[in-house]
PDB file of N, CA and C in Angstrom:
ATOM      1  N   MET A   2     118.518 113.757 113.163  1.00 58.00           N
ATOM      2  CA  MET A   2     117.914 112.796 112.250  1.00 58.00           C
ATOM      3  C   MET A   2     116.412 113.020 112.212  1.00 58.00           C
ATOM      4  N   ASN A   3     115.870 113.147 111.038  1.00 72.00           N
ATOM      5  CA  ASN A   3     114.434 113.350 110.887  1.00 72.00           C
ATOM      6  C   ASN A   3     113.707 112.023 110.930  1.00 72.00           C
ATOM      7  N   GLU A   4     112.561 112.029 111.570  1.00 83.00           N
ATOM      8  CA  GLU A   4     111.730 110.837 111.606  1.00 83.00           C
ATOM      9  C   GLU A   4     110.737 110.883 110.457  1.00 83.00           C
ATOM     10  N   TRP A   5     110.358 109.692 110.007  1.00 81.00           N
ATOM     11  CA  TRP A   5     109.372 109.590 108.942  1.00 81.00           C
ATOM     12  C   TRP A   5     108.031 110.005 109.496  1.00 81.00           C
ATOM     13  N   GLN A   6     107.400 110.947 108.837  1.00 87.00           N
ATOM     14  CA  GLN A   6     106.066 111.388 109.218  1.00 87.00           C
ATOM     15  C   GLN A   6     105.137 111.127 108.050  1.00 87.00           C
ATOM     16  N   VAL A   7     103.965 110.610 108.367  1.00 88.00           N
ATOM     17  CA  VAL A   7     102.982 110.314 107.334  1.00 88.00           C
ATOM     18  C   VAL A   7     101.624 110.786 107.826  1.00 88.00           C
ATOM     19  N   VAL A   8     100.851 111.362 106.916  1.00 92.00           N
ATOM     20  CA  VAL A   8      99.507 111.842 107.228  1.00 92.00           C
ATOM     21  C   VAL A   8      98.546 111.155 106.273  1.00 92.00           C
ATOM     22  N   LEU A   9      97.487 110.583 106.825  1.00 91.00           N
ATOM     23  CA  LEU A   9      96.451 109.915 106.034  1.00 91.00           C
ATOM     24  C   LEU A   9      95.140 110.641 106.265  1.00 91.00           C
ATOM     25  N   TYR A  10      94.441 110.985 105.192  1.00 94.00           N
ATOM     26  CA  TYR A  10      93.140 111.630 105.360  1.00 94.00           C
ATOM     27  C   TYR A  10      92.282 111.404 104.140  1.00 94.00           C
ATOM     28  N   PRO A  11      90.961 111.501 104.240  1.00 93.00           N
ATOM     29  CA  PRO A  11      90.185 111.695 105.464  1.00 93.00           C
ATOM     30  C   PRO A  11      90.134 110.404 106.281  1.00 93.00           C
ATOM     31  N   ASN A  12      89.872 110.560 107.551  1.00 86.00           N
ATOM     32  CA  ASN A  12      89.775 109.416 108.447  1.00 86.00           C
ATOM     33  C   ASN A  12      88.541 109.592 109.306  1.00 86.00           C
ATOM     34  N   PRO A  13      87.535 108.758 109.194  1.00 85.00           N
ATOM     35  CA  PRO A  13      87.512 107.553 108.358  1.00 85.00           C
ATOM     36  C   PRO A  13      87.297 107.900 106.896  1.00 85.00           C
ATOM     37  N   THR A  14      87.581 106.943 106.045  1.00 85.00           N
ATOM     38  CA  THR A  14      87.414 107.128 104.605  1.00 85.00           C
ATOM     39  C   THR A  14      86.530 106.029 104.035  1.00 85.00           C
ATOM     40  N   ASP A  15      85.967 106.285 102.879  1.00 83.00           N
ATOM     41  CA  ASP A  15      85.111 105.288 102.244  1.00 83.00           C
ATOM     42  C   ASP A  15      85.838 104.620 101.083  1.00 83.00           C
ATOM     43  N   LYS A  16      86.326 105.422 100.130  1.00 85.00           N
ATOM     44  CA  LYS A  16      86.970 104.835  98.954  1.00 85.00           C
ATOM     45  C   LYS A  16      88.315 105.465  98.633  1.00 85.00           C
ATOM     46  N   GLU A  17      88.445 106.761  98.803  1.00 90.00           N
ATOM     47  CA  GLU A  17      89.683 107.443  98.445  1.00 90.00           C
ATOM     48  C   GLU A  17      90.406 107.911  99.695  1.00 90.00           C
ATOM     49  N   LEU A  18      91.732 107.773  99.675  1.00 90.00           N
ATOM     50  CA  LEU A  18      92.570 108.131 100.807  1.00 90.00           C
ATOM     51  C   LEU A  18      93.770 108.903 100.279  1.00 90.00           C
ATOM     52  N   THR A  19      94.115 109.994 100.930  1.00 92.00           N
ATOM     53  CA  THR A  19      95.295 110.760 100.569  1.00 92.00           C
ATOM     54  C   THR A  19      96.397 110.440 101.561  1.00 92.00           C
ATOM     55  N   ILE A  20      97.601 110.175 101.042  1.00 89.00           N
ATOM     56  CA  ILE A  20      98.758 109.878 101.882  1.00 89.00           C
ATOM     57  C   ILE A  20      99.812 110.936 101.598  1.00 89.00           C
ATOM     58  N   GLU A  21     100.258 111.636 102.648  1.00 90.00           N
ATOM     59  CA  GLU A  21     101.329 112.626 102.517  1.00 90.00           C
ATOM     60  C   GLU A  21     102.486 112.188 103.405  1.00 90.00           C
ATOM     61  N   SER A  22     103.708 112.409 102.924  1.00 88.00           N
ATOM     62  CA  SER A  22     104.886 112.001 103.676  1.00 88.00           C
ATOM     63  C   SER A  22     105.967 113.060 103.552  1.00 88.00           C
ATOM     64  N   ASN A  23     106.865 113.098 104.530  1.00 86.00           N
ATOM     65  CA  ASN A  23     107.967 114.048 104.495  1.00 86.00           C
ATOM     66  C   ASN A  23     109.230 113.446 103.876  1.00 86.00           C
ATOM     67  N   LEU A  24     109.154 112.210 103.374  1.00 81.00           N
ATOM     68  CA  LEU A  24     110.316 111.569 102.764  1.00 81.00           C
ATOM     69  C   LEU A  24     110.466 111.961 101.304  1.00 81.00           C
ATOM     70  N   LEU A  25     111.689 112.090 100.882  1.00 79.00           N
ATOM     71  CA  LEU A  25     111.988 112.237  99.464  1.00 79.00           C
ATOM     72  C   LEU A  25     112.320 110.838  98.971  1.00 79.00           C
ATOM     73  N   LEU A  26     111.377 110.235  98.281  1.00 70.00           N
ATOM     74  CA  LEU A  26     111.532 108.844  97.882  1.00 70.00           C
ATOM     75  C   LEU A  26     112.344 108.731  96.605  1.00 70.00           C
ATOM     76  N   GLU A  27     113.356 107.899  96.647  1.00 79.00           N
ATOM     77  CA  GLU A  27     114.171 107.644  95.472  1.00 79.00           C
ATOM     78  C   GLU A  27     114.008 106.206  95.007  1.00 79.00           C
ATOM     79  N   GLU A  28     113.023 105.518  95.540  1.00 79.00           N
ATOM     80  CA  GLU A  28     112.741 104.158  95.119  1.00 79.00           C
ATOM     81  C   GLU A  28     111.255 103.897  95.275  1.00 79.00           C
ATOM     82  N   ILE A  29     110.797 102.833  94.674  1.00 83.00           N
ATOM     83  CA  ILE A  29     109.388 102.460  94.764  1.00 83.00           C
ATOM     84  C   ILE A  29     109.139 101.773  96.098  1.00 83.00           C
ATOM     85  N   ILE A  30     108.068 102.163  96.771  1.00 81.00           N
ATOM     86  CA  ILE A  30     107.688 101.506  98.014  1.00 81.00           C
ATOM     87  C   ILE A  30     106.278 100.947  97.853  1.00 81.00           C
ATOM     88  N   THR A  31     105.938 100.011  98.704  1.00 87.00           N
ATOM     89  CA  THR A  31     104.602  99.432  98.721  1.00 87.00           C
ATOM     90  C   THR A  31     103.966  99.735 100.061  1.00 87.00           C
ATOM     91  N   ILE A  32     102.753 100.244 100.020  1.00 85.00           N
ATOM     92  CA  ILE A  32     101.996 100.523 101.241  1.00 85.00           C
ATOM     93  C   ILE A  32     100.741  99.676 101.197  1.00 85.00           C
ATOM     94  N   GLU A  33     100.548  98.860 102.221  1.00 89.00           N
ATOM     95  CA  GLU A  33      99.345  98.041 102.315  1.00 89.00           C
ATOM     96  C   GLU A  33      98.470  98.603 103.422  1.00 89.00           C
ATOM     97  N   ILE A  34      97.198  98.776 103.131  1.00 84.00           N
ATOM     98  CA  ILE A  34      96.260  99.359 104.089  1.00 84.00           C
ATOM     99  C   ILE A  34      95.151  98.357 104.346  1.00 84.00           C
ATOM    100  N   TYR A  35      94.891  98.121 105.614  1.00 86.00           N
ATOM    101  CA  TYR A  35      93.861  97.169 106.018  1.00 86.00           C
ATOM    102  C   TYR A  35      92.844  97.858 106.914  1.00 86.00           C
ATOM    103  N   SER A  36      91.635  97.311 106.927  1.00 82.00           N
ATOM    104  CA  SER A  36      90.613  97.805 107.844  1.00 82.00           C
ATOM    105  C   SER A  36      90.921  97.290 109.249  1.00 82.00           C
ATOM    106  N   THR A  37      90.167  97.757 110.217  1.00 84.00           N
ATOM    107  CA  THR A  37      90.382  97.315 111.594  1.00 84.00           C
ATOM    108  C   THR A  37      90.052  95.845 111.798  1.00 84.00           C
ATOM    109  N   ILE A  38      89.354  95.237 110.819  1.00 88.00           N
ATOM    110  CA  ILE A  38      89.062  93.805 110.920  1.00 88.00           C
ATOM    111  C   ILE A  38      89.957  92.993 109.981  1.00 88.00           C
ATOM    112  N   GLY A  39      91.011  93.602 109.505  1.00 81.00           N
ATOM    113  CA  GLY A  39      92.011  92.887 108.729  1.00 81.00           C
ATOM    114  C   GLY A  39      91.703  92.687 107.262  1.00 81.00           C
ATOM    115  N   GLN A  40      90.739  93.390 106.736  1.00 78.00           N
ATOM    116  CA  GLN A  40      90.403  93.252 105.315  1.00 78.00           C
ATOM    117  C   GLN A  40      91.195  94.227 104.476  1.00 78.00           C
TER     118      GLN A  40
END
């Protein structure tokens, strides 16, 4: 069984973030990203 792997870059980032995943998505997903202070 393959595990979900996700890569986020650049880290740290200012405005733009790239998200790469090994999943073949067949549905819409929602990803919420927060700062270390919860914003």
